[in-house]
Amino acid sequence: MSTSRPHIGIFGRQNTGKSSLINLLTSQETAIVSDIPGTTTDPVKKSVEILGIGPVVLVDTAGIDDAGELGRKRVNKSLEAIKKVDCAVLLIAGNQFGQYELDLIRYFEKFSTPYLILHNKSDISKIAALTKTAIAHHSKATVIDFSAKDPGDSDKIIDSLKEIIPRDREQNKTLIGDLVKPKDLVLLVTPIDSEAPEGRLILPQNQTIRDALDNDCITIVVKDTGLDGFLELGIKPALTITDSQVFGYVAERIPESVPLTSFSILFARQKGDFEAYLQGTPYISKLKDDDNVLVLESCTHQTSCDDIGRVKIPKLLRKFTGKKLSFTFVSGLSEIDPPPPLPGEAYALVVQCGGCMVTRKQLINRMKSFTEKDIPVTNYGMALAYMNGIFERATRMFNNHESDTHAIHTP
């Protein structure tokens, strides 16, 4: 699933026509339509093209009024999806507007998710003045009366969606464009070890190369074992970006006058709460015996002996601090609020991966679960830079740029 596409969530009660709305927006039978409640269970992502908007990911969710033990689990999944979408549609029908809708609005506002309110099935029952008044009392969102059976109604919905899709989404931000200028030489150091995928580079490296080219830079890509050979050429790069795992090795060889950072730190600035990472990383030095450290991976993958999150970082943290630390690992985004490992205990530190496979909204709200509780957070690259004694150098270049333009400040 491409994280470069806006994620639009469809929420509402059962049988309000969520799947019919998706079919209307895409002008095809993208989703299964049925009068049987509970047809949609877990949130379903659909990569589609909407004329007038372009490629998007539509997230079809279960009815917020689903009942029973299984139904409650479906509802929780739907509410979780609010944290992960860029904008939302609250769908109502038959002039039903009550506690279910108010709960959704509360969640939208809590997680800073812009939204529309659509009243479906206007061919059967148009939205009433009383319903409009009730909505206006609780929400300032745009309200549209429409029928999923009328293709002509799609234009006004699409126009309104274009208005609420955040314009400052991380996908439209550059990784290094504000750090370089055209014709600058950018040096990328990419180790090839047992964790590297067969026959290709990992996504952060690919995206950084593309971003450098988009900014008209000259790019040189070398393995860590080829770095000395490059430096012997006497060419001075304008910027060096390295895999975090060889931070110390590269820092010893790249002149202090050359800006140096890592792929992971670039993604931390682009997608994560960079200020929270900056503040939380030094807490590594305050870890104590028996502290619990939570390591968050945004995707799932096979673990190898060289795994950075599950093997290398825990080993380095124990060595750097000299403390007996315990670790909990969470893969994917399904467990947003993992409980403490033991009753009455809390995590002392959260270490998040770069998040190359998820959207900024997903990562920001994942971190919010911990920053709201004043739990220090860091990311792979920043933690490795700190433990290699080059944290200040690896983040220095960002002091001259408005890092708050790369961060979402939520209430």
JSON list of N, CA and C in Angstrom, two decimals, residues 39-105:
[
{"chain": "A", "resi": 39, "resn": "THR", "atom": "N", "xyz": [-21.80, -6.58, 6.76]},
{"chain": "A", "resi": 39, "resn": "THR", "atom": "CA", "xyz": [-21.11, -7.06, 5.56]},
{"chain": "A", "resi": 39, "resn": "THR", "atom": "C", "xyz": [-19.63, -6.67, 5.61]},
{"chain": "A", "resi": 40, "resn": "THR", "atom": "N", "xyz": [-19.37, -5.44, 6.05]},
{"chain": "A", "resi": 40, "resn": "THR", "atom": "CA", "xyz": [-17.99, -4.99, 6.23]},
{"chain": "A", "resi": 40, "resn": "THR", "atom": "C", "xyz": [-17.57, -5.28, 7.67]},
{"chain": "A", "resi": 41, "resn": "THR", "atom": "N", "xyz": [-16.46, -6.00, 7.85]},
{"chain": "A", "resi": 41, "resn": "THR", "atom": "CA", "xyz": [-16.01, -6.36, 9.20]},
{"chain": "A", "resi": 41, "resn": "THR", "atom": "C", "xyz": [-14.81, -5.49, 9.58]},
{"chain": "A", "resi": 42, "resn": "ASP", "atom": "N", "xyz": [-13.59, -5.99, 9.40]},
{"chain": "A", "resi": 42, "resn": "ASP", "atom": "CA", "xyz": [-12.41, -5.17, 9.66]},
{"chain": "A", "resi": 42, "resn": "ASP", "atom": "C", "xyz": [-12.31, -4.06, 8.62]},
{"chain": "A", "resi": 43, "resn": "PRO", "atom": "N", "xyz": [-11.64, -2.94, 8.97]},
{"chain": "A", "resi": 43, "resn": "PRO", "atom": "CA", "xyz": [-11.41, -1.90, 7.97]},
{"chain": "A", "resi": 43, "resn": "PRO", "atom": "C", "xyz": [-10.70, -2.48, 6.74]},
{"chain": "A", "resi": 44, "resn": "VAL", "atom": "N", "xyz": [-11.21, -2.14, 5.56]},
{"chain": "A", "resi": 44, "resn": "VAL", "atom": "CA", "xyz": [-10.66, -2.66, 4.32]},
{"chain": "A", "resi": 44, "resn": "VAL", "atom": "C", "xyz": [-10.10, -1.50, 3.51]},
{"chain": "A", "resi": 45, "resn": "LYS", "atom": "N", "xyz": [-8.82, -1.60, 3.12]},
{"chain": "A", "resi": 45, "resn": "LYS", "atom": "CA", "xyz": [-8.19, -0.55, 2.33]},
{"chain": "A", "resi": 45, "resn": "LYS", "atom": "C", "xyz": [-8.30, -0.87, 0.85]},
{"chain": "A", "resi": 46, "resn": "LYS", "atom": "N", "xyz": [-8.65, 0.15, 0.08]},
{"chain": "A", "resi": 46, "resn": "LYS", "atom": "CA", "xyz": [-8.80, -0.02, -1.36]},
{"chain": "A", "resi": 46, "resn": "LYS", "atom": "C", "xyz": [-8.05, 1.12, -2.06]},
{"chain": "A", "resi": 47, "resn": "SER", "atom": "N", "xyz": [-7.03, 0.76, -2.84]},
{"chain": "A", "resi": 47, "resn": "SER", "atom": "CA", "xyz": [-6.31, 1.76, -3.63]},
{"chain": "A", "resi": 47, "resn": "SER", "atom": "C", "xyz": [-7.13, 2.03, -4.88]},
{"chain": "A", "resi": 48, "resn": "VAL", "atom": "N", "xyz": [-7.56, 3.27, -5.04]},
{"chain": "A", "resi": 48, "resn": "VAL", "atom": "CA", "xyz": [-8.44, 3.61, -6.16]},
{"chain": "A", "resi": 48, "resn": "VAL", "atom": "C", "xyz": [-8.01, 4.95, -6.75]},
{"chain": "A", "resi": 49, "resn": "GLU", "atom": "N", "xyz": [-8.60, 5.27, -7.89]},
{"chain": "A", "resi": 49, "resn": "GLU", "atom": "CA", "xyz": [-8.40, 6.55, -8.55]},
{"chain": "A", "resi": 49, "resn": "GLU", "atom": "C", "xyz": [-9.74, 7.28, -8.55]},
{"chain": "A", "resi": 50, "resn": "ILE", "atom": "N", "xyz": [-9.76, 8.48, -7.97]},
{"chain": "A", "resi": 50, "resn": "ILE", "atom": "CA", "xyz": [-10.98, 9.28, -7.97]},
{"chain": "A", "resi": 50, "resn": "ILE", "atom": "C", "xyz": [-10.76, 10.46, -8.90]},
{"chain": "A", "resi": 51, "resn": "LEU", "atom": "N", "xyz": [-11.59, 10.56, -9.93]},
{"chain": "A", "resi": 51, "resn": "LEU", "atom": "CA", "xyz": [-11.47, 11.64, -10.89]},
{"chain": "A", "resi": 51, "resn": "LEU", "atom": "C", "xyz": [-11.59, 12.99, -10.18]},
{"chain": "A", "resi": 52, "resn": "GLY", "atom": "N", "xyz": [-10.59, 13.83, -10.35]},
{"chain": "A", "resi": 52, "resn": "GLY", "atom": "CA", "xyz": [-10.60, 15.12, -9.70]},
{"chain": "A", "resi": 52, "resn": "GLY", "atom": "C", "xyz": [-9.70, 15.17, -8.48]},
{"chain": "A", "resi": 53, "resn": "ILE", "atom": "N", "xyz": [-9.39, 14.01, -7.92]},
{"chain": "A", "resi": 53, "resn": "ILE", "atom": "CA", "xyz": [-8.49, 13.94, -6.76]},
{"chain": "A", "resi": 53, "resn": "ILE", "atom": "C", "xyz": [-7.22, 13.19, -7.12]},
{"chain": "A", "resi": 54, "resn": "GLY", "atom": "N", "xyz": [-7.37, 12.06, -7.81]},
{"chain": "A", "resi": 54, "resn": "GLY", "atom": "CA", "xyz": [-6.22, 11.23, -8.18]},
{"chain": "A", "resi": 54, "resn": "GLY", "atom": "C", "xyz": [-6.17, 9.97, -7.35]},
{"chain": "A", "resi": 55, "resn": "PRO", "atom": "N", "xyz": [-4.98, 9.34, -7.24]},
{"chain": "A", "resi": 55, "resn": "PRO", "atom": "CA", "xyz": [-4.86, 8.09, -6.49]},
{"chain": "A", "resi": 55, "resn": "PRO", "atom": "C", "xyz": [-5.08, 8.34, -4.99]},
{"chain": "A", "resi": 56, "resn": "VAL", "atom": "N", "xyz": [-5.94, 7.53, -4.38]},
{"chain": "A", "resi": 56, "resn": "VAL", "atom": "CA", "xyz": [-6.19, 7.62, -2.94]},
{"chain": "A", "resi": 56, "resn": "VAL", "atom": "C", "xyz": [-6.34, 6.21, -2.39]},
{"chain": "A", "resi": 57, "resn": "VAL", "atom": "N", "xyz": [-6.33, 6.12, -1.07]},
{"chain": "A", "resi": 57, "resn": "VAL", "atom": "CA", "xyz": [-6.65, 4.86, -0.40]},
{"chain": "A", "resi": 57, "resn": "VAL", "atom": "C", "xyz": [-7.94, 5.09, 0.38]},
{"chain": "A", "resi": 58, "resn": "LEU", "atom": "N", "xyz": [-9.01, 4.40, -0.01]},
{"chain": "A", "resi": 58, "resn": "LEU", "atom": "CA", "xyz": [-10.27, 4.48, 0.72]},
{"chain": "A", "resi": 58, "resn": "LEU", "atom": "C", "xyz": [-10.29, 3.38, 1.78]},
{"chain": "A", "resi": 59, "resn": "VAL", "atom": "N", "xyz": [-10.67, 3.76, 2.99]},
{"chain": "A", "resi": 59, "resn": "VAL", "atom": "CA", "xyz": [-10.72, 2.81, 4.11]},
{"chain": "A", "resi": 59, "resn": "VAL", "atom": "C", "xyz": [-12.18, 2.61, 4.48]},
{"chain": "A", "resi": 60, "resn": "ASP", "atom": "N", "xyz": [-12.71, 1.45, 4.13]},
{"chain": "A", "resi": 60, "resn": "ASP", "atom": "CA", "xyz": [-14.11, 1.09, 4.40]},
{"chain": "A", "resi": 60, "resn": "ASP", "atom": "C", "xyz": [-14.16, 0.42, 5.77]},
{"chain": "A", "resi": 61, "resn": "THR", "atom": "N", "xyz": [-14.97, 0.95, 6.70]},
{"chain": "A", "resi": 61, "resn": "THR", "atom": "CA", "xyz": [-14.98, 0.45, 8.07]},
{"chain": "A", "resi": 61, "resn": "THR", "atom": "C", "xyz": [-16.31, -0.20, 8.43]},
{"chain": "A", "resi": 62, "resn": "ALA", "atom": "N", "xyz": [-16.29, -0.99, 9.49]},
{"chain": "A", "resi": 62, "resn": "ALA", "atom": "CA", "xyz": [-17.50, -1.64, 10.00]},
{"chain": "A", "resi": 62, "resn": "ALA", "atom": "C", "xyz": [-18.42, -0.61, 10.65]},
{"chain": "A", "resi": 63, "resn": "GLY", "atom": "N", "xyz": [-19.70, -0.94, 10.72]},
{"chain": "A", "resi": 63, "resn": "GLY", "atom": "CA", "xyz": [-20.68, -0.05, 11.32]},
{"chain": "A", "resi": 63, "resn": "GLY", "atom": "C", "xyz": [-20.37, 0.27, 12.77]},
{"chain": "A", "resi": 64, "resn": "ILE", "atom": "N", "xyz": [-20.48, 1.53, 13.14]},
{"chain": "A", "resi": 64, "resn": "ILE", "atom": "CA", "xyz": [-20.15, 1.96, 14.49]},
{"chain": "A", "resi": 64, "resn": "ILE", "atom": "C", "xyz": [-21.17, 1.45, 15.50]},
{"chain": "A", "resi": 65, "resn": "ASP", "atom": "N", "xyz": [-22.33, 0.97, 15.02]},
{"chain": "A", "resi": 65, "resn": "ASP", "atom": "CA", "xyz": [-23.37, 0.46, 15.91]},
{"chain": "A", "resi": 65, "resn": "ASP", "atom": "C", "xyz": [-23.40, -1.06, 15.95]},
{"chain": "A", "resi": 66, "resn": "ASP", "atom": "N", "xyz": [-22.34, -1.71, 15.47]},
{"chain": "A", "resi": 66, "resn": "ASP", "atom": "CA", "xyz": [-22.28, -3.18, 15.49]},
{"chain": "A", "resi": 66, "resn": "ASP", "atom": "C", "xyz": [-22.42, -3.67, 16.93]},
{"chain": "A", "resi": 67, "resn": "ALA", "atom": "N", "xyz": [-23.14, -4.77, 17.11]},
{"chain": "A", "resi": 67, "resn": "ALA", "atom": "CA", "xyz": [-23.46, -5.25, 18.46]},
{"chain": "A", "resi": 67, "resn": "ALA", "atom": "C", "xyz": [-22.78, -6.58, 18.75]},
{"chain": "A", "resi": 68, "resn": "GLY", "atom": "N", "xyz": [-22.83, -6.99, 20.02]},
{"chain": "A", "resi": 68, "resn": "GLY", "atom": "CA", "xyz": [-22.25, -8.26, 20.45]},
{"chain": "A", "resi": 68, "resn": "GLY", "atom": "C", "xyz": [-20.77, -8.14, 20.71]},
{"chain": "A", "resi": 69, "resn": "GLU", "atom": "N", "xyz": [-20.19, -9.22, 21.23]},
{"chain": "A", "resi": 69, "resn": "GLU", "atom": "CA", "xyz": [-18.76, -9.20, 21.55]},
{"chain": "A", "resi": 69, "resn": "GLU", "atom": "C", "xyz": [-17.90, -9.01, 20.30]},
{"chain": "A", "resi": 70, "resn": "LEU", "atom": "N", "xyz": [-18.24, -9.73, 19.23]},
{"chain": "A", "resi": 70, "resn": "LEU", "atom": "CA", "xyz": [-17.51, -9.57, 17.97]},
{"chain": "A", "resi": 70, "resn": "LEU", "atom": "C", "xyz": [-17.74, -8.18, 17.39]},
{"chain": "A", "resi": 71, "resn": "GLY", "atom": "N", "xyz": [-18.97, -7.69, 17.53]},
{"chain": "A", "resi": 71, "resn": "GLY", "atom": "CA", "xyz": [-19.29, -6.36, 17.03]},
{"chain": "A", "resi": 71, "resn": "GLY", "atom": "C", "xyz": [-18.47, -5.28, 17.72]},
{"chain": "A", "resi": 72, "resn": "ARG", "atom": "N", "xyz": [-18.29, -5.42, 19.03]},
{"chain": "A", "resi": 72, "resn": "ARG", "atom": "CA", "xyz": [-17.49, -4.43, 19.77]},
{"chain": "A", "resi": 72, "resn": "ARG", "atom": "C", "xyz": [-16.04, -4.41, 19.27]},
{"chain": "A", "resi": 73, "resn": "LYS", "atom": "N", "xyz": [-15.53, -5.59, 18.93]},
{"chain": "A", "resi": 73, "resn": "LYS", "atom": "CA", "xyz": [-14.17, -5.66, 18.40]},
{"chain": "A", "resi": 73, "resn": "LYS", "atom": "C", "xyz": [-14.11, -4.95, 17.04]},
{"chain": "A", "resi": 74, "resn": "ARG", "atom": "N", "xyz": [-15.16, -5.13, 16.24]},
{"chain": "A", "resi": 74, "resn": "ARG", "atom": "CA", "xyz": [-15.20, -4.45, 14.94]},
{"chain": "A", "resi": 74, "resn": "ARG", "atom": "C", "xyz": [-15.26, -2.94, 15.12]},
{"chain": "A", "resi": 75, "resn": "VAL", "atom": "N", "xyz": [-16.06, -2.50, 16.09]},
{"chain": "A", "resi": 75, "resn": "VAL", "atom": "CA", "xyz": [-16.18, -1.06, 16.36]},
{"chain": "A", "resi": 75, "resn": "VAL", "atom": "C", "xyz": [-14.83, -0.50, 16.79]},
{"chain": "A", "resi": 76, "resn": "ASN", "atom": "N", "xyz": [-14.13, -1.21, 17.66]},
{"chain": "A", "resi": 76, "resn": "ASN", "atom": "CA", "xyz": [-12.81, -0.74, 18.11]},
{"chain": "A", "resi": 76, "resn": "ASN", "atom": "C", "xyz": [-11.85, -0.62, 16.94]},
{"chain": "A", "resi": 77, "resn": "LYS", "atom": "N", "xyz": [-11.94, -1.57, 15.99]},
{"chain": "A", "resi": 77, "resn": "LYS", "atom": "CA", "xyz": [-11.09, -1.49, 14.80]},
{"chain": "A", "resi": 77, "resn": "LYS", "atom": "C", "xyz": [-11.43, -0.24, 13.97]},
{"chain": "A", "resi": 78, "resn": "SER", "atom": "N", "xyz": [-12.72, 0.06, 13.89]},
{"chain": "A", "resi": 78, "resn": "SER", "atom": "CA", "xyz": [-13.14, 1.24, 13.14]},
{"chain": "A", "resi": 78, "resn": "SER", "atom": "C", "xyz": [-12.63, 2.52, 13.80]},
{"chain": "A", "resi": 79, "resn": "LEU", "atom": "N", "xyz": [-12.71, 2.58, 15.13]},
{"chain": "A", "resi": 79, "resn": "LEU", "atom": "CA", "xyz": [-12.23, 3.76, 15.85]},
{"chain": "A", "resi": 79, "resn": "LEU", "atom": "C", "xyz": [-10.71, 3.89, 15.72]},
{"chain": "A", "resi": 80, "resn": "GLU", "atom": "N", "xyz": [-10.01, 2.76, 15.73]},
{"chain": "A", "resi": 80, "resn": "GLU", "atom": "CA", "xyz": [-8.56, 2.78, 15.56]},
{"chain": "A", "resi": 80, "resn": "GLU", "atom": "C", "xyz": [-8.16, 3.36, 14.22]},
{"chain": "A", "resi": 81, "resn": "ALA", "atom": "N", "xyz": [-9.01, 3.09, 13.21]},
{"chain": "A", "resi": 81, "resn": "ALA", "atom": "CA", "xyz": [-8.70, 3.56, 11.85]},
{"chain": "A", "resi": 81, "resn": "ALA", "atom": "C", "xyz": [-8.68, 5.08, 11.78]},
{"chain": "A", "resi": 82, "resn": "ILE", "atom": "N", "xyz": [-9.41, 5.75, 12.69]},
{"chain": "A", "resi": 82, "resn": "ILE", "atom": "CA", "xyz": [-9.45, 7.22, 12.67]},
{"chain": "A", "resi": 82, "resn": "ILE", "atom": "C", "xyz": [-8.05, 7.79, 12.89]},
{"chain": "A", "resi": 83, "resn": "LYS", "atom": "N", "xyz": [-7.24, 7.09, 13.67]},
{"chain": "A", "resi": 83, "resn": "LYS", "atom": "CA", "xyz": [-5.88, 7.56, 13.94]},
{"chain": "A", "resi": 83, "resn": "LYS", "atom": "C", "xyz": [-4.99, 7.48, 12.71]},
{"chain": "A", "resi": 84, "resn": "LYS", "atom": "N", "xyz": [-5.42, 6.70, 11.71]},
{"chain": "A", "resi": 84, "resn": "LYS", "atom": "CA", "xyz": [-4.53, 6.39, 10.60]},
{"chain": "A", "resi": 84, "resn": "LYS", "atom": "C", "xyz": [-4.90, 7.06, 9.29]},
{"chain": "A", "resi": 85, "resn": "VAL", "atom": "N", "xyz": [-6.10, 7.66, 9.21]},
{"chain": "A", "resi": 85, "resn": "VAL", "atom": "CA", "xyz": [-6.52, 8.27, 7.95]},
{"chain": "A", "resi": 85, "resn": "VAL", "atom": "C", "xyz": [-6.21, 9.76, 7.95]},
{"chain": "A", "resi": 86, "resn": "ASP", "atom": "N", "xyz": [-6.06, 10.31, 6.74]},
{"chain": "A", "resi": 86, "resn": "ASP", "atom": "CA", "xyz": [-5.76, 11.73, 6.61]},
{"chain": "A", "resi": 86, "resn": "ASP", "atom": "C", "xyz": [-7.02, 12.58, 6.73]},
{"chain": "A", "resi": 87, "resn": "CYS", "atom": "N", "xyz": [-8.14, 12.04, 6.31]},
{"chain": "A", "resi": 87, "resn": "CYS", "atom": "CA", "xyz": [-9.42, 12.72, 6.46]},
{"chain": "A", "resi": 87, "resn": "CYS", "atom": "C", "xyz": [-10.51, 11.67, 6.48]},
{"chain": "A", "resi": 88, "resn": "ALA", "atom": "N", "xyz": [-11.74, 12.10, 6.83]},
{"chain": "A", "resi": 88, "resn": "ALA", "atom": "CA", "xyz": [-12.81, 11.11, 7.04]},
{"chain": "A", "resi": 88, "resn": "ALA", "atom": "C", "xyz": [-14.13, 11.62, 6.50]},
{"chain": "A", "resi": 89, "resn": "VAL", "atom": "N", "xyz": [-15.02, 10.65, 6.26]},
{"chain": "A", "resi": 89, "resn": "VAL", "atom": "CA", "xyz": [-16.40, 10.93, 5.90]},
{"chain": "A", "resi": 89, "resn": "VAL", "atom": "C", "xyz": [-17.28, 10.26, 6.94]},
{"chain": "A", "resi": 90, "resn": "LEU", "atom": "N", "xyz": [-18.14, 11.05, 7.58]},
{"chain": "A", "resi": 90, "resn": "LEU", "atom": "CA", "xyz": [-19.14, 10.52, 8.51]},
{"chain": "A", "resi": 90, "resn": "LEU", "atom": "C", "xyz": [-20.43, 10.40, 7.73]},
{"chain": "A", "resi": 91, "resn": "LEU", "atom": "N", "xyz": [-20.88, 9.17, 7.54]},
{"chain": "A", "resi": 91, "resn": "LEU", "atom": "CA", "xyz": [-22.06, 8.90, 6.72]},
{"chain": "A", "resi": 91, "resn": "LEU", "atom": "C", "xyz": [-23.27, 8.64, 7.61]},
{"chain": "A", "resi": 92, "resn": "ILE", "atom": "N", "xyz": [-24.35, 9.36, 7.35]},
{"chain": "A", "resi": 92, "resn": "ILE", "atom": "CA", "xyz": [-25.61, 9.12, 8.04]},
{"chain": "A", "resi": 92, "resn": "ILE", "atom": "C", "xyz": [-26.70, 8.91, 7.00]},
{"chain": "A", "resi": 93, "resn": "ALA", "atom": "N", "xyz": [-27.84, 8.41, 7.43]},
{"chain": "A", "resi": 93, "resn": "ALA", "atom": "CA", "xyz": [-28.99, 8.19, 6.53]},
{"chain": "A", "resi": 93, "resn": "ALA", "atom": "C", "xyz": [-30.27, 8.19, 7.35]},
{"chain": "A", "resi": 94, "resn": "GLY", "atom": "N", "xyz": [-31.38, 8.49, 6.69]},
{"chain": "A", "resi": 94, "resn": "GLY", "atom": "CA", "xyz": [-32.67, 8.47, 7.38]},
{"chain": "A", "resi": 94, "resn": "GLY", "atom": "C", "xyz": [-32.76, 9.47, 8.51]},
{"chain": "A", "resi": 95, "resn": "ASN", "atom": "N", "xyz": [-31.97, 10.55, 8.44]},
{"chain": "A", "resi": 95, "resn": "ASN", "atom": "CA", "xyz": [-31.96, 11.60, 9.47]},
{"chain": "A", "resi": 95, "resn": "ASN", "atom": "C", "xyz": [-31.60, 11.08, 10.86]},
{"chain": "A", "resi": 96, "resn": "GLN", "atom": "N", "xyz": [-30.80, 10.02, 10.89]},
{"chain": "A", "resi": 96, "resn": "GLN", "atom": "CA", "xyz": [-30.32, 9.51, 12.17]},
{"chain": "A", "resi": 96, "resn": "GLN", "atom": "C", "xyz": [-29.04, 10.23, 12.56]},
{"chain": "A", "resi": 97, "resn": "PHE", "atom": "N", "xyz": [-29.11, 10.98, 13.64]},
{"chain": "A", "resi": 97, "resn": "PHE", "atom": "CA", "xyz": [-27.92, 11.66, 14.16]},
{"chain": "A", "resi": 97, "resn": "PHE", "atom": "C", "xyz": [-28.02, 11.64, 15.68]},
{"chain": "A", "resi": 98, "resn": "GLY", "atom": "N", "xyz": [-27.19, 10.80, 16.29]},
{"chain": "A", "resi": 98, "resn": "GLY", "atom": "CA", "xyz": [-27.28, 10.64, 17.73]},
{"chain": "A", "resi": 98, "resn": "GLY", "atom": "C", "xyz": [-25.93, 10.35, 18.36]},
{"chain": "A", "resi": 99, "resn": "GLN", "atom": "N", "xyz": [-25.93, 9.51, 19.40]},
{"chain": "A", "resi": 99, "resn": "GLN", "atom": "CA", "xyz": [-24.72, 9.27, 20.18]},
{"chain": "A", "resi": 99, "resn": "GLN", "atom": "C", "xyz": [-23.62, 8.61, 19.36]},
{"chain": "A", "resi": 100, "resn": "TYR", "atom": "N", "xyz": [-23.99, 7.71, 18.46]},
{"chain": "A", "resi": 100, "resn": "TYR", "atom": "CA", "xyz": [-22.97, 7.05, 17.63]},
{"chain": "A", "resi": 100, "resn": "TYR", "atom": "C", "xyz": [-22.19, 8.08, 16.82]},
{"chain": "A", "resi": 101, "resn": "GLU", "atom": "N", "xyz": [-22.93, 9.02, 16.23]},
{"chain": "A", "resi": 101, "resn": "GLU", "atom": "CA", "xyz": [-22.28, 10.04, 15.41]},
{"chain": "A", "resi": 101, "resn": "GLU", "atom": "C", "xyz": [-21.47, 11.01, 16.28]},
{"chain": "A", "resi": 102, "resn": "LEU", "atom": "N", "xyz": [-21.98, 11.34, 17.46]},
{"chain": "A", "resi": 102, "resn": "LEU", "atom": "CA", "xyz": [-21.26, 12.24, 18.37]},
{"chain": "A", "resi": 102, "resn": "LEU", "atom": "C", "xyz": [-19.95, 11.60, 18.82]},
{"chain": "A", "resi": 103, "resn": "ASP", "atom": "N", "xyz": [-19.98, 10.28, 19.05]},
{"chain": "A", "resi": 103, "resn": "ASP", "atom": "CA", "xyz": [-18.74, 9.59, 19.44]},
{"chain": "A", "resi": 103, "resn": "ASP", "atom": "C", "xyz": [-17.71, 9.67, 18.33]},
{"chain": "A", "resi": 104, "resn": "LEU", "atom": "N", "xyz": [-18.16, 9.48, 17.09]},
{"chain": "A", "resi": 104, "resn": "LEU", "atom": "CA", "xyz": [-17.22, 9.58, 15.96]},
{"chain": "A", "resi": 104, "resn": "LEU", "atom": "C", "xyz": [-16.66, 10.98, 15.83]},
{"chain": "A", "resi": 105, "resn": "ILE", "atom": "N", "xyz": [-17.48, 12.00, 15.97]},
{"chain": "A", "resi": 105, "resn": "ILE", "atom": "CA", "xyz": [-17.02, 13.38, 15.89]},
{"chain": "A", "resi": 105, "resn": "ILE", "atom": "C", "xyz": [-15.98, 13.66, 16.97]}
]
